[in-house]
Structure formats: structure tokens, C-alpha cells
Coordinates of C-alpha atoms in Angstrom, one line a residue:
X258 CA 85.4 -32.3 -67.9
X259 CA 89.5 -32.5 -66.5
X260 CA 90.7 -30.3 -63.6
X261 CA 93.3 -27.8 -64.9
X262 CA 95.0 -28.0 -61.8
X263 CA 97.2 -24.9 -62.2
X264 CA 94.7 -22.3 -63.5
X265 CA 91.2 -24.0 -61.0
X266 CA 91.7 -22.2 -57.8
X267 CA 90.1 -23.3 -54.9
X268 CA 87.8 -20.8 -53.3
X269 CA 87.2 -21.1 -49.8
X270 CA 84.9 -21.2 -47.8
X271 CA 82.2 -21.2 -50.2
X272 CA 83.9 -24.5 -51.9
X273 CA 83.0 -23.5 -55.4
X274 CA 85.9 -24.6 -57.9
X275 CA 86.0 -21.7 -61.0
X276 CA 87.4 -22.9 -63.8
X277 CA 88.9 -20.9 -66.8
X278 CA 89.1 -22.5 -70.6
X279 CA 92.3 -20.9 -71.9
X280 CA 90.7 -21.6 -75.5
X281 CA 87.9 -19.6 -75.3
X282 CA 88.4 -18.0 -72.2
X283 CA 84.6 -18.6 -70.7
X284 CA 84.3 -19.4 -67.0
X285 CA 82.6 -22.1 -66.2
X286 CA 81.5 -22.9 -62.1
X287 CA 81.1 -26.5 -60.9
X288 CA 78.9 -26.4 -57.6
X289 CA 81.2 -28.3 -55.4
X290 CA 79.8 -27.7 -52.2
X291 CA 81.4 -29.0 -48.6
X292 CA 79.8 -32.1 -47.2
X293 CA 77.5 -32.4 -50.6
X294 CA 80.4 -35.3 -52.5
X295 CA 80.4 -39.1 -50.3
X296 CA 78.4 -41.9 -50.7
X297 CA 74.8 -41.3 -49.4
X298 CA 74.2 -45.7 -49.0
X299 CA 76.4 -45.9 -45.1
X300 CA 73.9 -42.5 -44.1
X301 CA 70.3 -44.2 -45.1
X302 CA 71.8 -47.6 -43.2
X303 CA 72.9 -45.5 -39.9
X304 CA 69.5 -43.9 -40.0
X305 CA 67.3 -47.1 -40.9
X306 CA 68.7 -48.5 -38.0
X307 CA 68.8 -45.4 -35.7
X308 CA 64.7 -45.9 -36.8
X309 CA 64.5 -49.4 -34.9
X310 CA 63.7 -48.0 -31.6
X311 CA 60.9 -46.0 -33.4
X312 CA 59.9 -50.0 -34.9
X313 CA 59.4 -50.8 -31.1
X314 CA 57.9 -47.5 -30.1
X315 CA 55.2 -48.3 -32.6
X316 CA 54.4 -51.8 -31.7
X317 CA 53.5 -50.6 -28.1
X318 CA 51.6 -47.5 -29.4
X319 CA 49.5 -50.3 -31.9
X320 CA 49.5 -52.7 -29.2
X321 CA 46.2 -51.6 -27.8
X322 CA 44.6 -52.2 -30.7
X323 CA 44.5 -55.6 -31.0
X324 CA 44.3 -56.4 -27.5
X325 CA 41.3 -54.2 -25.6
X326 CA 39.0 -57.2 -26.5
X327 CA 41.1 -60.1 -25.6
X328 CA 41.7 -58.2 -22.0
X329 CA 38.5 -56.3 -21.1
X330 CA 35.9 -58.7 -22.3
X331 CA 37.4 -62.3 -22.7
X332 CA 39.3 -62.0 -19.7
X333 CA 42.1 -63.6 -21.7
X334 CA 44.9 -62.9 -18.5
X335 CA 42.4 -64.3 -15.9
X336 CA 41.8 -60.9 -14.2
X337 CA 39.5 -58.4 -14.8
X338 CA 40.1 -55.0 -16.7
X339 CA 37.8 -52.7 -17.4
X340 CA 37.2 -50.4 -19.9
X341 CA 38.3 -47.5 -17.7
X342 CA 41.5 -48.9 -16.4
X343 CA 42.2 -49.9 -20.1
X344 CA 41.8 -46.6 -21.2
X345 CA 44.8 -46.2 -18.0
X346 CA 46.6 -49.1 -19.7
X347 CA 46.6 -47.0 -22.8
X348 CA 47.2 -43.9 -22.2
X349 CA 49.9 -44.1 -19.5
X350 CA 52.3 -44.9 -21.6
X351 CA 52.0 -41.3 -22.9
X352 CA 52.9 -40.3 -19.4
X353 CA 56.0 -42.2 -19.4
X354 CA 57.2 -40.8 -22.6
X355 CA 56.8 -37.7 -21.5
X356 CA 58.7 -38.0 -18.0
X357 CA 61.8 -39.3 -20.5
X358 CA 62.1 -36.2 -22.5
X359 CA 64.1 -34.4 -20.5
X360 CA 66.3 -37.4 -19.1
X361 CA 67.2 -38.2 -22.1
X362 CA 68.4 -34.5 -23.9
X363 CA 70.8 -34.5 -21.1
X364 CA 71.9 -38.0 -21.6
X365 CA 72.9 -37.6 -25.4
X366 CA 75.2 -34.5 -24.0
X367 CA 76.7 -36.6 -21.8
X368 CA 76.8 -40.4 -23.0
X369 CA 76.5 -39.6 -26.7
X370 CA 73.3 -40.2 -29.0
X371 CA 74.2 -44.0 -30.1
X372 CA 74.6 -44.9 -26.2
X373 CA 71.4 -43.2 -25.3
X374 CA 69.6 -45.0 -27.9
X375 CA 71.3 -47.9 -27.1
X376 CA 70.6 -47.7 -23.4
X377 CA 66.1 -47.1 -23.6
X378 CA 67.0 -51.4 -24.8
X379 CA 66.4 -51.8 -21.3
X380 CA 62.7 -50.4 -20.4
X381 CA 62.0 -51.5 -23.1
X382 CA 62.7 -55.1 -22.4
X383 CA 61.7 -54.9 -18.7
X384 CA 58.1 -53.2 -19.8
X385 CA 56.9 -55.9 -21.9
X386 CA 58.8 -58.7 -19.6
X387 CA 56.1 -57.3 -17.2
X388 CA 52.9 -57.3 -19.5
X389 CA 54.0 -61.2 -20.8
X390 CA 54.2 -62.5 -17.0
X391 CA 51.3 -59.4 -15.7
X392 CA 49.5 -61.3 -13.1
X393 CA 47.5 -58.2 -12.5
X394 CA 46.3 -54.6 -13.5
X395 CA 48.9 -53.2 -11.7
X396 CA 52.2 -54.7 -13.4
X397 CA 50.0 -53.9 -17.0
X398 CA 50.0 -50.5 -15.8
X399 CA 54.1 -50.6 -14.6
X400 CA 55.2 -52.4 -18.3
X401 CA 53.1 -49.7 -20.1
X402 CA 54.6 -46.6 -18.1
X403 CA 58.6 -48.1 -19.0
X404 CA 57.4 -48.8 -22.5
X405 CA 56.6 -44.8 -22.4
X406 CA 59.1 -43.9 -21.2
X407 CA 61.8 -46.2 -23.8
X408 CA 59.5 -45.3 -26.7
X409 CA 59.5 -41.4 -25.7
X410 CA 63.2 -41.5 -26.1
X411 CA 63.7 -42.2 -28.8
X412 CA 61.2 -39.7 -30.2
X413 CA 63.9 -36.6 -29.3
X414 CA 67.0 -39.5 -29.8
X415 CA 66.3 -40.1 -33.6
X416 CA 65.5 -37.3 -35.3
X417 CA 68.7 -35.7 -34.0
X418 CA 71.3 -38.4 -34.7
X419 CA 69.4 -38.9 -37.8
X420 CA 70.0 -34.8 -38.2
X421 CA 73.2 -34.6 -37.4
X422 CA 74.6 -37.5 -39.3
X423 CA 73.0 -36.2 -42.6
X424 CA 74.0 -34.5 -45.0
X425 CA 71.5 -31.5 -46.1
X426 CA 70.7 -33.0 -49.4
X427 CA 68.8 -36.4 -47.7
X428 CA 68.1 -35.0 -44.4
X429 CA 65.1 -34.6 -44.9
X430 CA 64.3 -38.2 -46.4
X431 CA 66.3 -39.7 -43.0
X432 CA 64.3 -37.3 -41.0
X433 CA 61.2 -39.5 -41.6
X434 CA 62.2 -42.8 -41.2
X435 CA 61.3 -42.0 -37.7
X436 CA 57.4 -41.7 -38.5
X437 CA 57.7 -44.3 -41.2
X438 CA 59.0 -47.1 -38.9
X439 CA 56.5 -46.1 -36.0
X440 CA 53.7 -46.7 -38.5
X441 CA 55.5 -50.1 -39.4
X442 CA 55.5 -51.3 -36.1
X443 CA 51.5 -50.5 -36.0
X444 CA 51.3 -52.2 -38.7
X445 CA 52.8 -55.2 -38.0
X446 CA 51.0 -55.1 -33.9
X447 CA 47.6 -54.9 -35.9
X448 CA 48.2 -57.7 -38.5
X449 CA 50.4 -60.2 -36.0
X450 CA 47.5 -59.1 -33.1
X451 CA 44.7 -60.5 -35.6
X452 CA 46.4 -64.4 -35.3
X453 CA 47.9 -64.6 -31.6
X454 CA 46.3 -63.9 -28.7
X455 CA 48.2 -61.2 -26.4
X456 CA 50.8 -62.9 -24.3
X457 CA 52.6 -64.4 -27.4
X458 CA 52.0 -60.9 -29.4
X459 CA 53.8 -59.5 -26.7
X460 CA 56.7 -61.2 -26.8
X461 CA 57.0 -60.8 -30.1
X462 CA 57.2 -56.9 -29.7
X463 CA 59.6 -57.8 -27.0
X464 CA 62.4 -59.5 -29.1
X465 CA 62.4 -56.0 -31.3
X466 CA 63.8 -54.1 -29.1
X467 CA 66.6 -56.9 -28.5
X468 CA 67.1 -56.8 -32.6
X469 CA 67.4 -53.4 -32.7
X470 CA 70.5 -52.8 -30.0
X471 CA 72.1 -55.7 -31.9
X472 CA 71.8 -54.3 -35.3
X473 CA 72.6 -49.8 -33.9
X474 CA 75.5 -51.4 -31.9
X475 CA 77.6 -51.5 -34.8
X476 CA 76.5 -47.9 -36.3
X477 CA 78.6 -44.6 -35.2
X478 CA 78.1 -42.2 -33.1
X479 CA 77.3 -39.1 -34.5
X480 CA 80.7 -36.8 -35.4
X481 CA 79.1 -33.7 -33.7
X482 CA 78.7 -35.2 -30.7
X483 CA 82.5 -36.2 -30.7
X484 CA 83.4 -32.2 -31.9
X485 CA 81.5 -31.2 -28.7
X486 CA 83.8 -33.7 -26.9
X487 CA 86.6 -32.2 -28.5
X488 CA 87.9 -36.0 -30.0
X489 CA 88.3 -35.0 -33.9
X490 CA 89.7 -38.2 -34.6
X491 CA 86.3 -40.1 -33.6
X492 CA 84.6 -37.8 -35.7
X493 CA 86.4 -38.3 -38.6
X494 CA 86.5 -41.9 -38.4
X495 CA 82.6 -41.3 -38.0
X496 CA 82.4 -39.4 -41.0
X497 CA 84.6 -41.4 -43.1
X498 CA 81.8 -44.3 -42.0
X499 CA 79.1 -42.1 -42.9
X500 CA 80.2 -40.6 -46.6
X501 CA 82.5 -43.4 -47.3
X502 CA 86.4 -44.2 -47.4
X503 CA 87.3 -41.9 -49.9
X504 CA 85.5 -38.8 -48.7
X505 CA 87.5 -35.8 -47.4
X506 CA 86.0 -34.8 -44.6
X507 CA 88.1 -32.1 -43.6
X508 CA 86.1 -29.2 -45.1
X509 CA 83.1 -30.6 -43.0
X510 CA 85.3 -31.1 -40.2
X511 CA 86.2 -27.6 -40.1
X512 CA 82.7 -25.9 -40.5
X513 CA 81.8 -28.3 -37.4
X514 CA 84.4 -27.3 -35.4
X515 CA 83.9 -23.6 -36.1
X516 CA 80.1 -24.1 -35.6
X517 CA 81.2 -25.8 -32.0
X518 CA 83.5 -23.2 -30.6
X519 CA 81.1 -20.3 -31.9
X520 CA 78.5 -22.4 -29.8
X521 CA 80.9 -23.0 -26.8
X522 CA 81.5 -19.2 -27.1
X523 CA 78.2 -18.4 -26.9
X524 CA 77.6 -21.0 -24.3
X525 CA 74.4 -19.8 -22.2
X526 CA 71.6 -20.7 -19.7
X527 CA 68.2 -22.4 -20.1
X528 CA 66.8 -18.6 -19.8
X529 CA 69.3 -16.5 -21.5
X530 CA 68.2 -19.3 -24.5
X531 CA 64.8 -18.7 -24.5
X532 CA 65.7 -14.6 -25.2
X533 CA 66.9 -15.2 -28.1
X534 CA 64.9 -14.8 -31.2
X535 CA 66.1 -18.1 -33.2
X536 CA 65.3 -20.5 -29.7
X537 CA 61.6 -18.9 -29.1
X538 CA 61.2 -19.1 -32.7
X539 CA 62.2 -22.5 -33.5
X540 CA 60.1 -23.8 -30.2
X541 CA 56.9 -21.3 -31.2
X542 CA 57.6 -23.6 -34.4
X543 CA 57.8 -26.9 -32.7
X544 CA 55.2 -26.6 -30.0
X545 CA 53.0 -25.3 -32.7
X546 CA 53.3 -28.5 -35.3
X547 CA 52.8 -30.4 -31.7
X548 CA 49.7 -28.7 -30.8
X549 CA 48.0 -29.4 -34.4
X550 CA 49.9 -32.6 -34.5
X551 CA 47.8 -34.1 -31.7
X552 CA 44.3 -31.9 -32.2
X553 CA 43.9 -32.9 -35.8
X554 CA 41.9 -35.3 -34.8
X555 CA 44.4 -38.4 -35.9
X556 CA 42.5 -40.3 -32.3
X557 CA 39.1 -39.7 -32.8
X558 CA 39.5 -41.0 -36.5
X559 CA 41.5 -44.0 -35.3
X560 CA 38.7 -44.5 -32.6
X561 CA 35.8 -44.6 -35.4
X562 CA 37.7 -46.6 -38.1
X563 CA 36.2 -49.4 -36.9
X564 CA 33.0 -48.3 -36.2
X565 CA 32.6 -46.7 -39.8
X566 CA 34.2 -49.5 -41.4
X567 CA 31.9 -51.8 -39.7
X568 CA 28.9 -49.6 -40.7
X569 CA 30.1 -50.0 -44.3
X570 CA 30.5 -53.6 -44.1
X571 CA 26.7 -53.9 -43.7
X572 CA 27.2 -54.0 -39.4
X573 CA 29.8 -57.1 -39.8
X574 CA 32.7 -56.8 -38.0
X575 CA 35.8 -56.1 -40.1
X576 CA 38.9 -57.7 -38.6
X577 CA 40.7 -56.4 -41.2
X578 CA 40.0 -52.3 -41.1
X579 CA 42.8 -51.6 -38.8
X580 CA 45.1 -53.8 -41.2
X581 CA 43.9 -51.2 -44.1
X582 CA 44.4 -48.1 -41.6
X583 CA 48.0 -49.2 -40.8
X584 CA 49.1 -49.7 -44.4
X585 CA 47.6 -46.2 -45.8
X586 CA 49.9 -45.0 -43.2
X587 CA 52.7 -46.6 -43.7
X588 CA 52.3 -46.4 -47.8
X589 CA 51.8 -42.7 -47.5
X590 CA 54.7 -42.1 -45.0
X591 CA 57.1 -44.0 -47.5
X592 CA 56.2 -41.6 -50.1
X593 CA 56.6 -38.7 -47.8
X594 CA 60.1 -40.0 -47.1
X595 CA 60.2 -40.2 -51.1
X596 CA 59.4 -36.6 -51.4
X597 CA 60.2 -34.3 -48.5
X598 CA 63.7 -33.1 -50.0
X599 CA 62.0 -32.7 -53.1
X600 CA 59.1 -30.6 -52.6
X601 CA 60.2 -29.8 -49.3
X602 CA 58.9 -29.1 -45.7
X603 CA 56.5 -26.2 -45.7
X604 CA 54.3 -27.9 -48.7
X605 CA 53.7 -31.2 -47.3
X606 CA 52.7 -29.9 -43.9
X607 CA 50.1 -27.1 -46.0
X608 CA 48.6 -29.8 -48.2
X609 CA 48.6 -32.4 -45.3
X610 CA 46.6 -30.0 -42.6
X611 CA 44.8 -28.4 -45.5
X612 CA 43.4 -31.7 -46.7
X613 CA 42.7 -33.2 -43.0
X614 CA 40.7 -30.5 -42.6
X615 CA 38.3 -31.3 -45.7
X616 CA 38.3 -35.1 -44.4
X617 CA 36.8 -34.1 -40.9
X618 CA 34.5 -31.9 -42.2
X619 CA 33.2 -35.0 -44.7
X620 CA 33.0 -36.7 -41.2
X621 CA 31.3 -34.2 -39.7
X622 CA 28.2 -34.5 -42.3
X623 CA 28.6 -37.6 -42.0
X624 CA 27.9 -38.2 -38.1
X625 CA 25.6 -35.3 -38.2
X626 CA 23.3 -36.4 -41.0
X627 CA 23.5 -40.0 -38.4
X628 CA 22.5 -38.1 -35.8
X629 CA 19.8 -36.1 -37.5
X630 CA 18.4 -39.4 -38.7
X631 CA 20.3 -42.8 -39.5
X632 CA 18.7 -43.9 -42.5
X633 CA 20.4 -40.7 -44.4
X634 CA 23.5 -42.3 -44.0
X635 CA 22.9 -46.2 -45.1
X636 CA 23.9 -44.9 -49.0
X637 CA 26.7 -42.9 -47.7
X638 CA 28.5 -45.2 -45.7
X639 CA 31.3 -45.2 -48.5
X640 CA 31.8 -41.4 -48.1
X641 CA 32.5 -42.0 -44.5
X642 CA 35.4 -44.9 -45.5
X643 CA 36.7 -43.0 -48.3
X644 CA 37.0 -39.6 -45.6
X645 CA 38.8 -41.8 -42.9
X646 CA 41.5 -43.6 -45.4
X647 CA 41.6 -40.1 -47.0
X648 CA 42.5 -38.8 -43.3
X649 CA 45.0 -41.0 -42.4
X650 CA 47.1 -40.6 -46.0
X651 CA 47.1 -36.8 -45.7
X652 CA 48.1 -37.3 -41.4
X653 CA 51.2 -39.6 -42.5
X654 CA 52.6 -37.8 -45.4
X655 CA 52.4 -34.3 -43.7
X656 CA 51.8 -33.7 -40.2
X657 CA 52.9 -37.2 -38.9
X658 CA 56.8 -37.5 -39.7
X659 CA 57.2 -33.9 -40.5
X660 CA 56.7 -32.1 -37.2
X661 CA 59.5 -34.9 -35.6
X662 CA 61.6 -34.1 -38.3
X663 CA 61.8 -30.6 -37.7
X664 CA 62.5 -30.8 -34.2
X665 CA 65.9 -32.1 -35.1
X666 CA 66.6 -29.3 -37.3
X667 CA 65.2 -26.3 -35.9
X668 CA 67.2 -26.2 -32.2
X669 CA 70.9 -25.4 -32.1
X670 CA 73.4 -27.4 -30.8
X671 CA 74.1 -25.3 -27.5
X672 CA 70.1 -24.7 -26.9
X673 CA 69.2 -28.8 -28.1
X674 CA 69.7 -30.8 -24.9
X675 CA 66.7 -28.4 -23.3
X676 CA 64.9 -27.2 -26.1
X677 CA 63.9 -30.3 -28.3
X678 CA 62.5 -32.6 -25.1
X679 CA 60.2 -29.4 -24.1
X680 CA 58.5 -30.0 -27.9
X681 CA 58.6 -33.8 -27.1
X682 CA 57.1 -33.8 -23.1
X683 CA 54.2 -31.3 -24.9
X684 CA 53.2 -33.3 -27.9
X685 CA 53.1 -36.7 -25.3
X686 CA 51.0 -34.4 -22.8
X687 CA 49.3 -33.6 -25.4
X688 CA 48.7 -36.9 -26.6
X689 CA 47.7 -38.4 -23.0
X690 CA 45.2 -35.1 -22.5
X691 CA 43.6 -36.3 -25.6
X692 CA 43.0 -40.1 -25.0
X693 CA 41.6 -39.5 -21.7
X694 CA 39.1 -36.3 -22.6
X695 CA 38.0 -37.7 -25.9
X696 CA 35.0 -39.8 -24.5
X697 CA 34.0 -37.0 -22.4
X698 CA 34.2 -34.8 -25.4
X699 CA 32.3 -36.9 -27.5
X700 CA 29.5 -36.7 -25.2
X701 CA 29.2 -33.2 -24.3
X702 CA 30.0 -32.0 -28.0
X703 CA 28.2 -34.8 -29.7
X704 CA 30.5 -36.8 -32.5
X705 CA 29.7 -34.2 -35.4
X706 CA 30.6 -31.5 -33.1
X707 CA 34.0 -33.0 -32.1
X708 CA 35.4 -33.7 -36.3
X709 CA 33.4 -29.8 -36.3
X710 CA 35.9 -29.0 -34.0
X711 CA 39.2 -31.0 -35.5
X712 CA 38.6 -29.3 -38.5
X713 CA 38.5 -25.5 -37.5
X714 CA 41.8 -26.4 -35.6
X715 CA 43.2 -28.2 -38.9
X716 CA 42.0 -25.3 -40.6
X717 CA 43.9 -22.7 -38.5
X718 CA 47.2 -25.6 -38.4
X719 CA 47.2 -24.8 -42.7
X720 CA 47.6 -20.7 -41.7
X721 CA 49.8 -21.1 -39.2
X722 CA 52.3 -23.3 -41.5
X723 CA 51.7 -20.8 -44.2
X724 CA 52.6 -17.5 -42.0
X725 CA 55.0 -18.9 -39.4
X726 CA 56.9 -22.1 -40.3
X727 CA 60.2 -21.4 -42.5
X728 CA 61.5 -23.8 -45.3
X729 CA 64.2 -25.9 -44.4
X730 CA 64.6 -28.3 -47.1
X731 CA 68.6 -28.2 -48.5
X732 CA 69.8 -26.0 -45.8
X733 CA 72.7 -26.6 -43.5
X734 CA 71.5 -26.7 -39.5
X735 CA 74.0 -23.5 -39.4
X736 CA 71.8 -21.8 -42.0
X737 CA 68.3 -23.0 -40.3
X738 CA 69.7 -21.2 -37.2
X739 CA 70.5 -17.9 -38.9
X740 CA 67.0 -18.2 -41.4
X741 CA 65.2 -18.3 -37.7
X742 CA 67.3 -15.6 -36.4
X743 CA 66.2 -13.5 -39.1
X744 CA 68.9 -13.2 -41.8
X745 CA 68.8 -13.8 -45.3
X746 CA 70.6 -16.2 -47.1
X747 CA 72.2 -15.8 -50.2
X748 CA 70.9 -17.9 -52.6
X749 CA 73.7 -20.4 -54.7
X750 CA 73.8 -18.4 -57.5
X751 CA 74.5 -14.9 -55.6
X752 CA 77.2 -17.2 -54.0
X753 CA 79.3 -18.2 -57.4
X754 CA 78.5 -14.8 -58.5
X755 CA 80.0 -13.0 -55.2
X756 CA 83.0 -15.7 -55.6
X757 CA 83.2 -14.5 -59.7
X758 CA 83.3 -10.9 -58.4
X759 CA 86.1 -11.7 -55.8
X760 CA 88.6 -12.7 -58.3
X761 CA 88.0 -10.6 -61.2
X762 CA 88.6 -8.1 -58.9
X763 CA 91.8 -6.1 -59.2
X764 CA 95.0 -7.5 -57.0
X765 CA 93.2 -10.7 -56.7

């Protein structure tokens, strides 16, 4: 239908165009929201390649995998490692991730987010320069801890420049590239891992990091870090890369500014922050999805795969299980990324824990019928299989990408640089707290007790999503801020209706 240019008035700042048929006299409202029109392609390529640092996060996460074997037991570097210093080699990295939380919040305030990004190239690069040439435990231990701690970057990097240089509409769907490209580079550690022996797969996973500054080099940086700076014409050039040549940005450039100098004016400590009811909320939030994250009991059932796969496999070893294991997650994590703007936040998360919870408790029989008496469980060994690749779908499409996602919506701009690397530093604690105890836990709780255990706490995750965590799917990061603060929004249609009223009113 043609604009009647003389009788559509633009409405601001609600940006919906009314327009009147002189024929007929009917009104009819086109939804023309601010920052909804441009081409969506230049976003999904800016956050595709913001997502390579999560590609090399995830080949040293997986990179244990495939080489605890070749290390412990072939002696395959020519000194010994144990299976306790392994389990160091492991989990350090977890440590180093979360020593980088904080650096890096503060980094992206002052250096920008594409410069931070582009800067964890470096530890990267140095930590698996030192595991290719290791000539002992200790320089193994040293490349792991700078792998932590350029992988834990970009864990609080991504989702916000992904955040901030989407529009609401796909946010969500950029949101979990993260996840999805950390399960990629699993992947592709557990199937290269089954053909190489560990020196050449780890230079392999060194040259990704190298890829990955080439390609984000050539992205922008994201437009509200250049309102915070105060350099509009950077940030309109940014956007203009981001929605496309022929986009107006200056409707979006004028809700960010006012969004900046409301934040500026409301500039305010680490502790006045964390009195205000939309930063305790939104980190309640965030350490929450953290805490049932890590205790759903994702390691344990990583830790058994291959056990129970083996056990189905009639006791042959299956060189191939953690090949299945990474695909399941990286299948189901695509369709999350398919589906999280559609169905939204809240329901993925509810179905995701709900359903964990059911697979640990099928694990739980399981290993307790084992327990009870082996021979139960030589029919059943399919149960166990079908439980674990059940598990790991559920984990990837919910509570893997989603919680990361979150944290780059949930924290304002003025509160971000502190608030989102506390979420980060707790889920990698979290994360090295659980590597370590698990053994010990498994023997004091027995291995039925432990899934027991995950799925009560998986149980609880599904309640706590239900009662506390908000919706955020379609809504601005100004509107997430004021949903946590308590206020109600007006849905669209109360919006063209309060627009309607405003000028039929008399005078108007």
C-alpha cells in the first residue's frame, strides 16, 4: 500500500505511521517500529564471527577428551602425568577463565568490545604454543591456565557485542551462536583427536585462534560502545554496517543516546548498583541459571558417556561415543538458535531443566539397579544410552546457550562492566569446584546417589525458571531493564491504541 505523504503523520517516539484512507475513512496502523527495518544478513555475519573465540574456547574445553589416554597412560610427551595432575591439567583452565572475568568487563569500557576480543588472540596463541613444545607438567599446566583465561573472555565479550549489535527481533538467535560454536569446537577436538596424536591436535586448535582475529578484524565495533565514547559518527557508520546502507539509523541513534546520558546521569558505584532492584534482580537471575547450569549434572554425564556407551557396546570400546555426544550437542544447539526468538527464553530453559531432570533420574535406576546387582542391567543398557543422548539434547537447547545469552541482556549498560563478569567468575568457579569434587562425590554418594542428587537440583532449576526468571524474547535491553525493575510494559497493541487516542483527541 503507497504512503499518502500529506495526511500519514509520523508519530514519535513510538514510530508507528497511522494512516487515513480518504475513501472510506478507516485507519489503518503499519507497525513501523525504530531499529525493527535494515538488513538482518551484516548482523548474523558480525556475530558468527564475534562466535570464533567461542570456536577456540571450545576446542580447549574438548581437548581433554581425546588426549587423557595419549598423556597419562602412553606417555605420548615422554614425561609422566598422572591421573591426578591431569585432572589439574583439566580443570585449571576453569581457574584461568575465572581470574579474566573481571579484567576483561573493564577492558571492553575502555578499549572497546571488538579490541578486547581481539586482544585474548594472544593467550590464546601463547597457551597452546606452550602445550605443542611442553617439555613437562608444569608448562601443560601454564598453556592450560592462559587458555582459561583467553577462553573465559570471551564468555562475558560475546554475548554482549552480540547483544548490543542486535536488533531485538534476532537477538536472541545471535545470543546463541556463543554456545553453538563452543559445542563446534568440541566437536571438531573429539573427531580430529580420534586421527592425530596430541602435539599435532594441538596445533591445529592453535591456528583457530589466528583465523579468528583475521576474520573479527574486519567486523565493527559495537555503536554503543562508541555512544558511551561520545563519537556518534562511529556509531553510525557501525550501524549503517550492521542494518545496511540504506538504513536510517537516526531513530536508533537517538534512543541510544538518550539511553546513554540517562545512564551517565545515573552514573553510580559498584555498591549503590547492587541496591537497586533491576541489578540484584538481574544477577539473582544470572547467578541462578549459573548455579543449575553447572549442577545439572552436564560432567558427570560427560564423565559416564563413555563408560555407558561402552557397556552398551557389549564392553568394546567405542571410539566413536564422544563423536555422537558432540554432535547431539551441537544439532540441538543449532535448533535452539533456530527457535529462541520464536518460543522464547523462559520455555526452552523450563523444558530443558524439566527434561534433564527425567534423564538423570533414568540414570539413576540405571546405576542403582548396577549397583544392586549387574546382571539387571545387561537388557537395559539401551535405556542408559538413550538417557545420556537424551541429556545432552535437552542441556544444549536450554540451559547451555541460554543462561550466556541472558547475561548480555539482563545488566545495564552503566552496571555491565562489574555485573556480568561476577555471573561469569561464578559459573567458571563453579565449573572448576565440580571437576575436582566429582570423584570424591562419586565415592561418598555412590553413582546412583550423585544423578539422585542432579536431578532434585534440576528439579528445583525448572521452579526457579518458572517463578523468578522474566521473558525477554522481542524486548529492547531498555525495556528488559525496566521489566526487572518492576514496571509493566505496554503491550504493541495498547501502544497504536494510546497513539490512535492521541490524535483523535481534540486540538491534536
Amino acid at each position: 500500500m503507497s504512503e499518502n505523504t500529506e495526511t500519514t503523520p509520523l508519530i514519535r517516539p513510538a514510530d508507528y505511521r497511522i494512516q487515513h484512507n480518504e475513501a472510506d475513512m478507516s485507519t489503518i496502523v503499519v507497525n513501523n517500529v525504530s531499529g525493527e527495518s535494515g538488513r538482518k544478513l551484516p548482523q548474523f555475519i558480525a556475530g558468527l564471527a564475534a562466535s570464533g573465540g567461542a570456536l577456540a574456547a571450545g576446542t580447549f574445553l574438548g581437548w581433554t577428551n581425546p588426549t587423557e589416554a595419549p598423556l597419562t597412560k602412553e606417555n605420548e610427551y615422554g614425561f609422566p602425568v598422572s591421573t591426578e595432575t591431569f585432572s589439574w591439567i583439566g580443570s585449571i583452565s576453569n581457574l584461568g577463565a575465572a581470574l579474566m572475568c573481571f579484567p576483561i568487563g573493564y577492558m571492553m569500557k575502555i578499549i572497546g568490545r571488538k579490541w578486547s576480543m581481539l586482544s585474548m588472540v594472544l593467550p590464546l596463541v601463547l597457551g597452546w604454543l606452550l602445550i605443542i613444545f611442553a617439555e613437562n607438567v608444569a608448562m601443560l599446566l601454564v598453556g592450560r591456565l592462559f587458555l582459561g583465561i583467553g577462553g573465559g573472555a570471551f564468555c562475558v565479550a560475546a554475548p554482549t557485542y552480540t547483544a548490543e549489535i542486535a536488533q531485538p527481533s534476532i537477538r536472541g538467535t545471535l545470543g546463541t551462536f556463543f554456545q553453538l560454536m563452543v559445542t563446534v569446537g568440541i566437536l571438531f577436538v573429539y573427531a580430529v583427536g580420534t586421527g592425530v596424536n596430541v602435539q599435532v591436535l594441538s596445533i591445529i586448535c592453535g591456528v583457530i585462534p589466528l583465523v579468528f582475529g583475521s576474520i573479527f578484524f574486519f567486523m565493527p565495533e559495537s555503536p554503543y560502545y562508541y555512544i558511551e565514547k561520545g563519537q556518534y559518527s562511529e556509531a553510525s557508520k557501525s550501524l549503517k554496517w550492521l542494518r545496511g546502507s540504506h538504513y536510517d539509523e537516526n531513530a536508533e541513534m537517538e534512543d541510544m543516546k538518550e539511553e546513554d546520558s540517562k545512564l551517565k546521569a545515573e552514573a553510580i558505584t559498584m555498591l549503590d548498583a547492587f541496591r537497586q532492584k533491576a541489578t540484584i534482580r538481574a544477577l539473582v537471575i544470572s547467578l541462578g541459571l549459573m548455579f543449575f547450569q553447572q549442577l545439572s549434572g552436564i560432567n558427570a554425564v560427560i564423565f559416564y558417556n563413555a563408560a555407558i556407551f561402552k557397556s552398551a557396546n557389549g564392553d568394546e570400546d567405542m571410539t566413536s561415543a564422544s563423536v555422537i555426544v558432540g554432535g547431539i550437542q551441537v544439532v540441538a544447539t543449532l535448533v535452539a538458535a533456530i527457535v529462541v526468538d520464536k518460543v522464547g527464553r523462559r520455555i526452552l530453559l523450563m523444558v530443558s531443566d524439566f527434561m534433564m531432570a527425567v534423564s538423570t533420574i533414568l540414570l539413576a535406576v540405571y546405576f542403582q539397579l548396577k549397583q544392586d546387582d549387574p546382571s539387571k542391567v545387561d537388557d537395559l543398557s539401551w535405556l542408559a544410552v538413550l538417557a545420556v543422548c537424551m541429556f545432552i539434547a535437552m542441556f544444549s537447547i536450554g540451559f547451555g546457550p541460554v543462561p550466556w545469552l541472558m547475561i548480555g541482556e539482563l545488566f545495564a549498560n552503566n552496571v555491565k562492566a562489574f555485573a556480568s563478569p561476577i555471573a561469569g567468575v561464578f559459573n567458571w568457579l563453579l565449573a572448576f569446584l565440580v571437576t575436582k569434587i566429582f570423584t570424591n562425590l562419586t565415592d561418598a554418594m555412590g553413582e546412583a546417589g550423585v544423578f539422585w542428587l542432579f536431578s532434585g537440583l534440576s528439579l528445583l532449576g525448572t521452579v526457579f525458571v518458572y517463578v523468578i526468571v522474566p521473558e525477554t524474547k522481542g524486548k529492547s535491553l531498555n525495556e528488559i531493564q525496566r521489566v526487572l525493575a518492576g514496571e509493566q510494559l505496554e503491550t504493541s497493541k495498547q501502544k497504536i491504541e494510546s497513539q490512535i487516542d492521541d490524535i483523535s483527541a481534540p486540538g491534536t
